[in-house]
Coordinates of C-alpha atoms in Angstrom, one line a residue:
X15 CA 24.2 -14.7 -5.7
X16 CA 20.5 -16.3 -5.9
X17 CA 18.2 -14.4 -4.5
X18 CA 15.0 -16.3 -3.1
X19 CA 11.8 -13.5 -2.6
X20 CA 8.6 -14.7 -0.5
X21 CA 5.2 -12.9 -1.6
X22 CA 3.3 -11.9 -4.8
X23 CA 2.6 -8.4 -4.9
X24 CA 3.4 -5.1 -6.4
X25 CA 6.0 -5.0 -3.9
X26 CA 7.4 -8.0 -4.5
X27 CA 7.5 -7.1 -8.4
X28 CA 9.1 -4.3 -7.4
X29 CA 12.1 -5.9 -5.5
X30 CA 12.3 -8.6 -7.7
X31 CA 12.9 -6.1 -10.8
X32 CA 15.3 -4.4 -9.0
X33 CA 17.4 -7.7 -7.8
X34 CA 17.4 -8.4 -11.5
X35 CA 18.8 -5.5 -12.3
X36 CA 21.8 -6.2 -9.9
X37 CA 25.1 -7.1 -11.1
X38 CA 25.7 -9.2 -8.1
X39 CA 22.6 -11.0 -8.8
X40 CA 23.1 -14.0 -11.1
X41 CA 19.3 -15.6 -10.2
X42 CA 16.5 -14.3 -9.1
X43 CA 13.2 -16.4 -7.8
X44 CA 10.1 -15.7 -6.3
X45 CA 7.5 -17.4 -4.4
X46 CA 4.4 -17.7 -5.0
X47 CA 4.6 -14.4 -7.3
X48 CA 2.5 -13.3 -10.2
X49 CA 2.2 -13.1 -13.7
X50 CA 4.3 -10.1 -13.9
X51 CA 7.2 -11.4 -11.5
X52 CA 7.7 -14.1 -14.4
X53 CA 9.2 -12.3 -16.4
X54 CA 12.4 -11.1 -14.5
X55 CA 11.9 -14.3 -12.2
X56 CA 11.6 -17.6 -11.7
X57 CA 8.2 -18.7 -10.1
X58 CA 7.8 -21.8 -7.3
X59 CA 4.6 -22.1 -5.3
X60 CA 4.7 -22.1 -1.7
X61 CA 2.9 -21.5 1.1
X62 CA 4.4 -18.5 2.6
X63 CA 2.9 -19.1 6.0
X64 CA 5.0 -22.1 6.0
X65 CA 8.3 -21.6 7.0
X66 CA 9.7 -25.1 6.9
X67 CA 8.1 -25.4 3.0
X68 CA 10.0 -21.6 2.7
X69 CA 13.6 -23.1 4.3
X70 CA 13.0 -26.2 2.1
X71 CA 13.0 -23.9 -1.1
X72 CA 15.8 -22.2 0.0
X73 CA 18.0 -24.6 0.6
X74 CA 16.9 -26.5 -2.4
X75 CA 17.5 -23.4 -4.7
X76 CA 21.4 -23.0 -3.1
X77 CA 19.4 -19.3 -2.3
X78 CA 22.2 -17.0 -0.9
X79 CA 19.6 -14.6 0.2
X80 CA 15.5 -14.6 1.1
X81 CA 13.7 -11.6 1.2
X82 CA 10.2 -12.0 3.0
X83 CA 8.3 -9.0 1.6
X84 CA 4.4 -9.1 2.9
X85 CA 3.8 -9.1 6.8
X86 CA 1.5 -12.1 7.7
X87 CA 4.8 -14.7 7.2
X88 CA 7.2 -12.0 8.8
X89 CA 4.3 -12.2 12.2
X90 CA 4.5 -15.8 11.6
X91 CA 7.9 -16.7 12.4
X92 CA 8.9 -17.4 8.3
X93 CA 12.4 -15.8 9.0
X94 CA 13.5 -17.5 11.8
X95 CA 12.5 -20.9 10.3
X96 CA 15.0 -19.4 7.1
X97 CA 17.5 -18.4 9.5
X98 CA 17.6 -21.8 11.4
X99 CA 17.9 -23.6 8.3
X100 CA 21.3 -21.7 7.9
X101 CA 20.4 -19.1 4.8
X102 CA 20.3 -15.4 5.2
X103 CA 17.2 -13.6 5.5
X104 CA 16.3 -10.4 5.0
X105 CA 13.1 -9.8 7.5
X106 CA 12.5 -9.8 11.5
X107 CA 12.2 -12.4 13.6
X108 CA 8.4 -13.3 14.7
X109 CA 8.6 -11.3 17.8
X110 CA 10.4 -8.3 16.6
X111 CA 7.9 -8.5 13.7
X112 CA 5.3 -7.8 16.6
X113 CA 6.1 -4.0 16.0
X114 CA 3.5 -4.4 13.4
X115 CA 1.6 -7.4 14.4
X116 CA 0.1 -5.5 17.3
X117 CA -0.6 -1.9 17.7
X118 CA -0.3 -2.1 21.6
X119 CA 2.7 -4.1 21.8
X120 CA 4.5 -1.0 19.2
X121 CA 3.1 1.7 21.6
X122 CA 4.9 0.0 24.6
X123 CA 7.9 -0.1 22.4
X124 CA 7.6 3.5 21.5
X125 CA 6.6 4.2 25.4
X126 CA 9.8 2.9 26.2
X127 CA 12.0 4.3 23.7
X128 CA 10.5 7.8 23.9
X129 CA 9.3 7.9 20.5
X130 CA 6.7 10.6 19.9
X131 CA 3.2 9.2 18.9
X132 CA -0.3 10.0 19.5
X133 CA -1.9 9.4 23.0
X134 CA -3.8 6.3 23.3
X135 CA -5.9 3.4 24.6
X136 CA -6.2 -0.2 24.5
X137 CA -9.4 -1.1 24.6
X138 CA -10.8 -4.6 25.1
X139 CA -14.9 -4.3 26.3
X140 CA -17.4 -2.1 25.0
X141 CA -17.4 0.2 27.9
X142 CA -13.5 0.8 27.3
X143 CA -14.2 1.7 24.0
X144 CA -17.2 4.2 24.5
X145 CA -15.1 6.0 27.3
X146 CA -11.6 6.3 24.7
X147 CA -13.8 7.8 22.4
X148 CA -15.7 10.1 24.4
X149 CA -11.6 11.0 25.6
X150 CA -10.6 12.2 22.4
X151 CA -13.3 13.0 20.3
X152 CA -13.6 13.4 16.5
X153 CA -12.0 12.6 14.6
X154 CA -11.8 9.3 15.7
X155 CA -9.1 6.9 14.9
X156 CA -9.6 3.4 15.3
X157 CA -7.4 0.6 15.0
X158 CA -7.5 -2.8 15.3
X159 CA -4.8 -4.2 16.9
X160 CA -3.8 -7.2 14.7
X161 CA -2.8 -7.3 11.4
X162 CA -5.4 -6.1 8.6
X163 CA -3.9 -6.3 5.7
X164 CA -3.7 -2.3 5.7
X165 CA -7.3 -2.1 6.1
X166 CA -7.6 -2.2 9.9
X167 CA -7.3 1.5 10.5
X168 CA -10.7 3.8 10.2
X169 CA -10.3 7.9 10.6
X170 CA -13.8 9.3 10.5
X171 CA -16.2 11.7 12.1
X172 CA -18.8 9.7 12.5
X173 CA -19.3 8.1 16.6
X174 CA -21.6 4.9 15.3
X175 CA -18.7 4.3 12.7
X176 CA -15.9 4.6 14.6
X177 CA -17.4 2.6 17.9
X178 CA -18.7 -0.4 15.0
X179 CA -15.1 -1.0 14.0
X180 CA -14.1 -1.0 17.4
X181 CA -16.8 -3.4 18.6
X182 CA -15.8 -5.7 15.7
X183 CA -12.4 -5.9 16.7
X184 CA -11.4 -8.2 19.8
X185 CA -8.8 -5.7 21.1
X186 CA -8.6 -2.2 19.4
X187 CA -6.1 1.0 20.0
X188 CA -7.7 4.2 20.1
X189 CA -5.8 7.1 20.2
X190 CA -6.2 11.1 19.2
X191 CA -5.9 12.1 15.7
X192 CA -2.7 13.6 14.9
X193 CA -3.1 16.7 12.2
X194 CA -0.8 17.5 9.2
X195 CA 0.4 15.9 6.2
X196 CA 1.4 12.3 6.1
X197 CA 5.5 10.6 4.9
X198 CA 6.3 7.1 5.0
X199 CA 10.2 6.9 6.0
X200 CA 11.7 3.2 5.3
X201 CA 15.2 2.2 6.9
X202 CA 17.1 -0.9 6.9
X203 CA 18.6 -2.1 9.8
X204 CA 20.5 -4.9 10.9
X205 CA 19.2 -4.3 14.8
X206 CA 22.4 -2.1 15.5
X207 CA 23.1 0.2 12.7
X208 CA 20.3 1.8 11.0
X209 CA 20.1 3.3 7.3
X210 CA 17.5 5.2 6.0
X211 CA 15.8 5.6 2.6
X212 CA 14.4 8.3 0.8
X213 CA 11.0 9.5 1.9
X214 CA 7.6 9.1 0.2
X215 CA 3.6 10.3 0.7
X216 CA 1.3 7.7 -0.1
X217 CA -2.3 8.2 -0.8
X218 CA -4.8 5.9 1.2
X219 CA -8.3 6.9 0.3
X220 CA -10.2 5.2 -2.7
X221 CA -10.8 8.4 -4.4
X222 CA -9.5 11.9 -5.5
X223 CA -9.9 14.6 -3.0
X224 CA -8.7 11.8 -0.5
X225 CA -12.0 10.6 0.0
X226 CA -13.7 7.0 0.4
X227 CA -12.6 4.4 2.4
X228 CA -9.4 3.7 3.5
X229 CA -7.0 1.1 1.1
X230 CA -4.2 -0.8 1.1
X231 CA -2.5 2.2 -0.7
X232 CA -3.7 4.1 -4.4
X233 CA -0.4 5.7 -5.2
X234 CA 2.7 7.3 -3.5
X235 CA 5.2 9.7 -4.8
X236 CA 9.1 10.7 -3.9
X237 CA 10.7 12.8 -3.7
X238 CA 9.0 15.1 -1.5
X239 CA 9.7 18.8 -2.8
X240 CA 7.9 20.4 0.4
X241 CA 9.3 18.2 3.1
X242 CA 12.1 19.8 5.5
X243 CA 15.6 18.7 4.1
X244 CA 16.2 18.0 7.5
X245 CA 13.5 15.6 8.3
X246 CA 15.2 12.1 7.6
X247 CA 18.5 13.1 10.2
X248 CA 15.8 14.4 12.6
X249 CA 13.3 10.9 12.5
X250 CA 16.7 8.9 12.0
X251 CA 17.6 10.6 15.7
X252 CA 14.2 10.5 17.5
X253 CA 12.4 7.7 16.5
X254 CA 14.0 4.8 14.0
X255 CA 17.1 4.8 16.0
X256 CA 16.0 4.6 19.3
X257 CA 12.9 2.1 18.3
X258 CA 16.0 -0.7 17.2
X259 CA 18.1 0.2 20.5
X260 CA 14.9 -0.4 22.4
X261 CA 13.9 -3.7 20.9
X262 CA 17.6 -4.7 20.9
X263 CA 17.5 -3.6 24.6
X264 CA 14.6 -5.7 25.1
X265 CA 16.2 -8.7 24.0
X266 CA 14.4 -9.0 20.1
X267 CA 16.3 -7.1 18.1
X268 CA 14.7 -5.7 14.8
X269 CA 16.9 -7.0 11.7
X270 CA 15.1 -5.9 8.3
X271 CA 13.3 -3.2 7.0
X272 CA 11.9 -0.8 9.2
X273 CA 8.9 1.8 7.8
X274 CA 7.8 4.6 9.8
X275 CA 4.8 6.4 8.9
X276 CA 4.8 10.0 10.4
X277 CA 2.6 12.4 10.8
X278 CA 4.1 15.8 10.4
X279 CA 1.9 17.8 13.1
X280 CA 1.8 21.3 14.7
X281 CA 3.5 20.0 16.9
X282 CA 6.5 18.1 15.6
X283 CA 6.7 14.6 14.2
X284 CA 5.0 12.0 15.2
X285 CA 4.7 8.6 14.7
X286 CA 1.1 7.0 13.4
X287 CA 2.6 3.3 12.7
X288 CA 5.0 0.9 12.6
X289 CA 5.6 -1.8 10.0
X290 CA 8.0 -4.3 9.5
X291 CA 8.6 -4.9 5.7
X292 CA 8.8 -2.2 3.1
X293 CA 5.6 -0.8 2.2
X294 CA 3.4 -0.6 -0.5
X295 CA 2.8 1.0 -3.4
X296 CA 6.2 3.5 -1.6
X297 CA 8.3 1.0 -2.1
X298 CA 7.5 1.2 -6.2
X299 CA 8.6 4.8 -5.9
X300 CA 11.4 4.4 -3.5
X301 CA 13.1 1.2 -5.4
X302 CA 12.8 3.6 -8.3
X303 CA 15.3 6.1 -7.2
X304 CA 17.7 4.1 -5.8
X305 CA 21.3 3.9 -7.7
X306 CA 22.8 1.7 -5.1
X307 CA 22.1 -2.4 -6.2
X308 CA 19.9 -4.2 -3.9
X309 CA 20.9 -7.3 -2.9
X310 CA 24.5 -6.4 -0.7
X311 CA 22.8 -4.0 1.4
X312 CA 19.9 -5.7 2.2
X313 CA 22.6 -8.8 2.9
X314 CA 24.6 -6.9 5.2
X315 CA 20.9 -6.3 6.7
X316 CA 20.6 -9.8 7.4
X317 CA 24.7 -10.6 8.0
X318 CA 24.7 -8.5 10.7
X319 CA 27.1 -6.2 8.6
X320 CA 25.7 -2.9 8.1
X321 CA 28.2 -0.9 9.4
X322 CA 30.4 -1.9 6.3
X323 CA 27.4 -0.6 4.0
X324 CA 29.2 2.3 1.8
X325 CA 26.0 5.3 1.7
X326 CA 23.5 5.2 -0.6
X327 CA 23.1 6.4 -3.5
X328 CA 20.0 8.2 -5.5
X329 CA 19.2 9.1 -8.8
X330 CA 18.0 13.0 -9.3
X331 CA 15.0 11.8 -10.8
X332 CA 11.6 11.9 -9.2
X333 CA 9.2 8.8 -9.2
X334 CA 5.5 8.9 -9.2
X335 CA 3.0 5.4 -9.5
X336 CA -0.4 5.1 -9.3
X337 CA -2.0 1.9 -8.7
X338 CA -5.1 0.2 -11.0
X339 CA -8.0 -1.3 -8.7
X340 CA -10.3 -3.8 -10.0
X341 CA -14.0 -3.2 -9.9
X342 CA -15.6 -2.6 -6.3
X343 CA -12.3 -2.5 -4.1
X344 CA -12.3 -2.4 -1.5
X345 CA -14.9 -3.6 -0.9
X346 CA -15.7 -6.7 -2.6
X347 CA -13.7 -6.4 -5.8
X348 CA -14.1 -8.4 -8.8
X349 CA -11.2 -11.0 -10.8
X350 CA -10.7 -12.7 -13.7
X351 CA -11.2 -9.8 -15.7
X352 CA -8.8 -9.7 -18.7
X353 CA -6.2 -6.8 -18.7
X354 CA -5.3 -5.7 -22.2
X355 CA -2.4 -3.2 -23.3
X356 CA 0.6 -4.3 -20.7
X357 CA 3.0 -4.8 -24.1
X358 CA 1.8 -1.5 -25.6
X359 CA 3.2 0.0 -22.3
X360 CA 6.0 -1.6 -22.5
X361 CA 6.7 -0.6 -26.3
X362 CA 5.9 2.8 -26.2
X363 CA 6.7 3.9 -22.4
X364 CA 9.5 1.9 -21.1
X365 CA 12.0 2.7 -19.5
X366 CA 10.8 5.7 -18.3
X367 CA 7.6 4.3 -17.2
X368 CA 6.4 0.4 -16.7
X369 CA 4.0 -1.8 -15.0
X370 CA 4.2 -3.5 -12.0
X371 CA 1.7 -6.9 -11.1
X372 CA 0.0 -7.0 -7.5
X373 CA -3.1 -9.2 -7.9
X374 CA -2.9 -11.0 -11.6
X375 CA -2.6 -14.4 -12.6
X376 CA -1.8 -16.1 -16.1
X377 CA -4.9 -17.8 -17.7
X378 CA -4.7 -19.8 -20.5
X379 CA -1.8 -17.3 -21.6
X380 CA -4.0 -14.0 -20.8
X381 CA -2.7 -11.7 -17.9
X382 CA -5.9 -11.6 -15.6
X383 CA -6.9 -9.7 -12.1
X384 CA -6.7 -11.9 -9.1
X385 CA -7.2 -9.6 -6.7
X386 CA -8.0 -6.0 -5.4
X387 CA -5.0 -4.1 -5.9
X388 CA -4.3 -5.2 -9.7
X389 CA -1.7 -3.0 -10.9
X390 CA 0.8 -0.5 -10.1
X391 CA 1.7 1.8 -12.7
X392 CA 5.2 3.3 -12.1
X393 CA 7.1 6.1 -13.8
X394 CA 9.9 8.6 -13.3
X395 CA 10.9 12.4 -14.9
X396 CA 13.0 15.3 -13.8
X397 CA 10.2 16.3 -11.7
X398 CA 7.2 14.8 -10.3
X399 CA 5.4 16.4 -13.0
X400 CA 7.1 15.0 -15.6
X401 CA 6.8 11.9 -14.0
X402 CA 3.3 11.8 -13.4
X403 CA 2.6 12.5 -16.6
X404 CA 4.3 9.4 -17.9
X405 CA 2.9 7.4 -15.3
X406 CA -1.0 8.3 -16.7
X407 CA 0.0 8.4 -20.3
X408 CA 0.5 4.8 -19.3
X409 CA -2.1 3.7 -17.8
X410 CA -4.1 5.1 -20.6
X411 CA -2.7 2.3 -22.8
X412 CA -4.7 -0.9 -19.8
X413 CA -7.8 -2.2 -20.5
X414 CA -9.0 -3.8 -17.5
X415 CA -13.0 -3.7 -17.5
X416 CA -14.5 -1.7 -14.2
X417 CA -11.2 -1.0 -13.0
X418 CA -10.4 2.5 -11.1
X419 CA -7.7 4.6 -10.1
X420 CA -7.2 7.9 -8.5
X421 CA -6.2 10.4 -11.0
X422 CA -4.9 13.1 -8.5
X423 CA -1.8 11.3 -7.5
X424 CA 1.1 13.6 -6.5
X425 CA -1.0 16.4 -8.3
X426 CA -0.2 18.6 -5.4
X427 CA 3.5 18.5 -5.1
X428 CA 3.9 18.5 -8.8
X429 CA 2.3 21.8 -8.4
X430 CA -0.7 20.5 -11.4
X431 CA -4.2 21.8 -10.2

């Protein structure tokens, strides 16, 4: 089978090396991808807003499979333009993609399915806004409603903070902060039957301590050693399952990849936020550990065929990556800056531990940043400490001038002070 993947991320690196490590998987391409992506897969540009250029490339590649990994073409309709042109894709439709695309429209959803979340508001005029927060008090959490590229979302103490983010938003969801620690749960569903992964805890501040601003995601970790062994049957039954009967019910059934991010409270699980593609930098961690190949489960995904999807399988070994930020993110960060010692990783620390691309570009035969999120450094041991090790004995080999990175990534569950 080819397999066709849309997006140029660490995520997409991610699925990418995975497909091409599928026996079922005789070609894999990706669109637009990066400089890292080359090298298990063969690049084709693309605007993957488009989804007549996407279907085009499809068909013209004989693709048996498309995989549309970041959210903006998922909003925008990219796999039902794949789908019409008669080649399976692995994503929702536009509408069901809404689950992500619009905070208020997932809180009706979960309303309706009896999914436990925080209590909110949607708020749409400044006076709306000062009476949510005055509701619920600090910590506020903010959010804007639309997609953000994981940077819509602000948790802070401070009032003037919290009611500026809102203000600059044209239609924001406030809602009560919800305590405890955080797990991203993915599950791939084909709008009937619904399988879930393995869990993971991402880290979304800029710096150690979790502090700084919020990110797109520094580094995520799985398994978790302190979660309840319990805890996937138990979200499985209260919230993933009855969010796809729901939208089904509802008339849009969700097909694709389904991430729930919980927050584990005093009160039970709840759910902070729905996305509709795999996440990242969990789904570095995640693909890691899975034995099962790729490609046929996330094709019975988009066949309609889960049902016949043997279970999965995982490896024992636990998977840690921590991802390199250029210079200033997230603010404005800096590119074009050179990165040096990618083949030194891959001498001295692969298998065990390897590097996957988010923003770099070739130039003139140099690997360069291109973007805020450069790098993902992934790794895996007999334990998270053994695999976090490996993952920063790696990224001591990069060069990338004024880059960062947290250095506290799974430090807690690895049990390192």
């Amino acid at each position: 089978m080819k397999v066709l993947v849309i997006g140029g991320g660490a995520r997409e690196h991610a699925l990418c090396r995975s497909l091409s490590l599928d026996p079922d998987v005789t070609e894999v391409h990706c669109a637009p991808g990066n400089a890292g992506i080359a090298e298990v897969a063969a690049l084709h540009p693309v605007d993957a807003l488009d989804g007549a250029a996407v279907a085009a490339l499809a068909r013209g590649l004989d693709a048996g499979l498309v995989i549309v990994g970041p959210e903006a073409p998922l909003v925008a309709g990219v796999a039902d333009a794949v789908r019409a042109a008669g080649v399976p894709c692995f994503g929702p439709s536009g509408e069901a993609a809404r689950l992500e695309g619009s905070k208020a429209f997932a809180k009706d959803v979960m309303a309706g399915a009896g999914v436990p979340t925080a209590r909110s508001y949607v708020c749409t005029t400044p006076a709306e806004i000062d009476e949510a927060l005055d509701a619920f008090g600090a910590p506020y959490v903010v959010k804007d409603d639309g997609l953000a590229a994981g940077k819509g979302v602000v948790v802070t103490g401070d009032l003037a903070a919290a009611r500026a983010h809102a203000l600059a938003c044209d239609r924001v969801v406030i809602e009560e902060y919800l305590d405890g620690p955080e797990v991203s749960l993915f599950a791939i569903t084909d709008g009937t039957t619904v399988l879930p992964l393995q869990p993971a805890q991402d880290f979304k501040r800029a710096l150690d301590g979790d502090r700084g601003p919020n990110t797109g995601g520094m580094g995520a970790y799985s398994p978790l050693p302190w979660a309840d062994p319990k805890l996937v049957d138990e979200v499985l039954e209260t919230v993933l399952q009855p969010t796809v009967d729901e939208l089904r019910r509802r008339g849009t059934p969700f097909s694709g990849l389904l991430y729930a991010g919980l927050a584990l409270t005093s009160r039970g699980v709840r759910v902070i936020e729905f996305n509709a593609r795999f996440g990242d930098p969990e789904t570095q961690v995640v693909l890691a550990r899975l034995r099962t190949p790729l490609a046929g489960v996330l094709l019975n995904s988009a066949n309609g065929t889960l049902h016949d999807q043997a279970p999965l399988t995982w490896r024992e070994d636990a998977a840690v990556t921590v991802v390199v930020a250029s210079h200033n993110y997230p603010d404005t960060p800096r590119t074009g800056d050179v990165i040096e010692g990618l083949d030194e990783v891959a001498a001295e620390d692969a298998p065990e531990a390897y590097v996957l691309h988010a923003g770099t570009r070739l130039d003139e035969g140099r690997v360069v940043s291109a973007g805020g999120r450069v790098l993902s450094v992934t790794a895996t041991g007999s334990d998270l400490a053994q695999a976090r090790d490996r993952a920063y004995k790696a990224i001591a080999r990069i060069r990338l001038d004024g880059s960062q990175h947290r250095t506290d990534i799974a430090a807690k569950a690895a049990g390192v002070s």
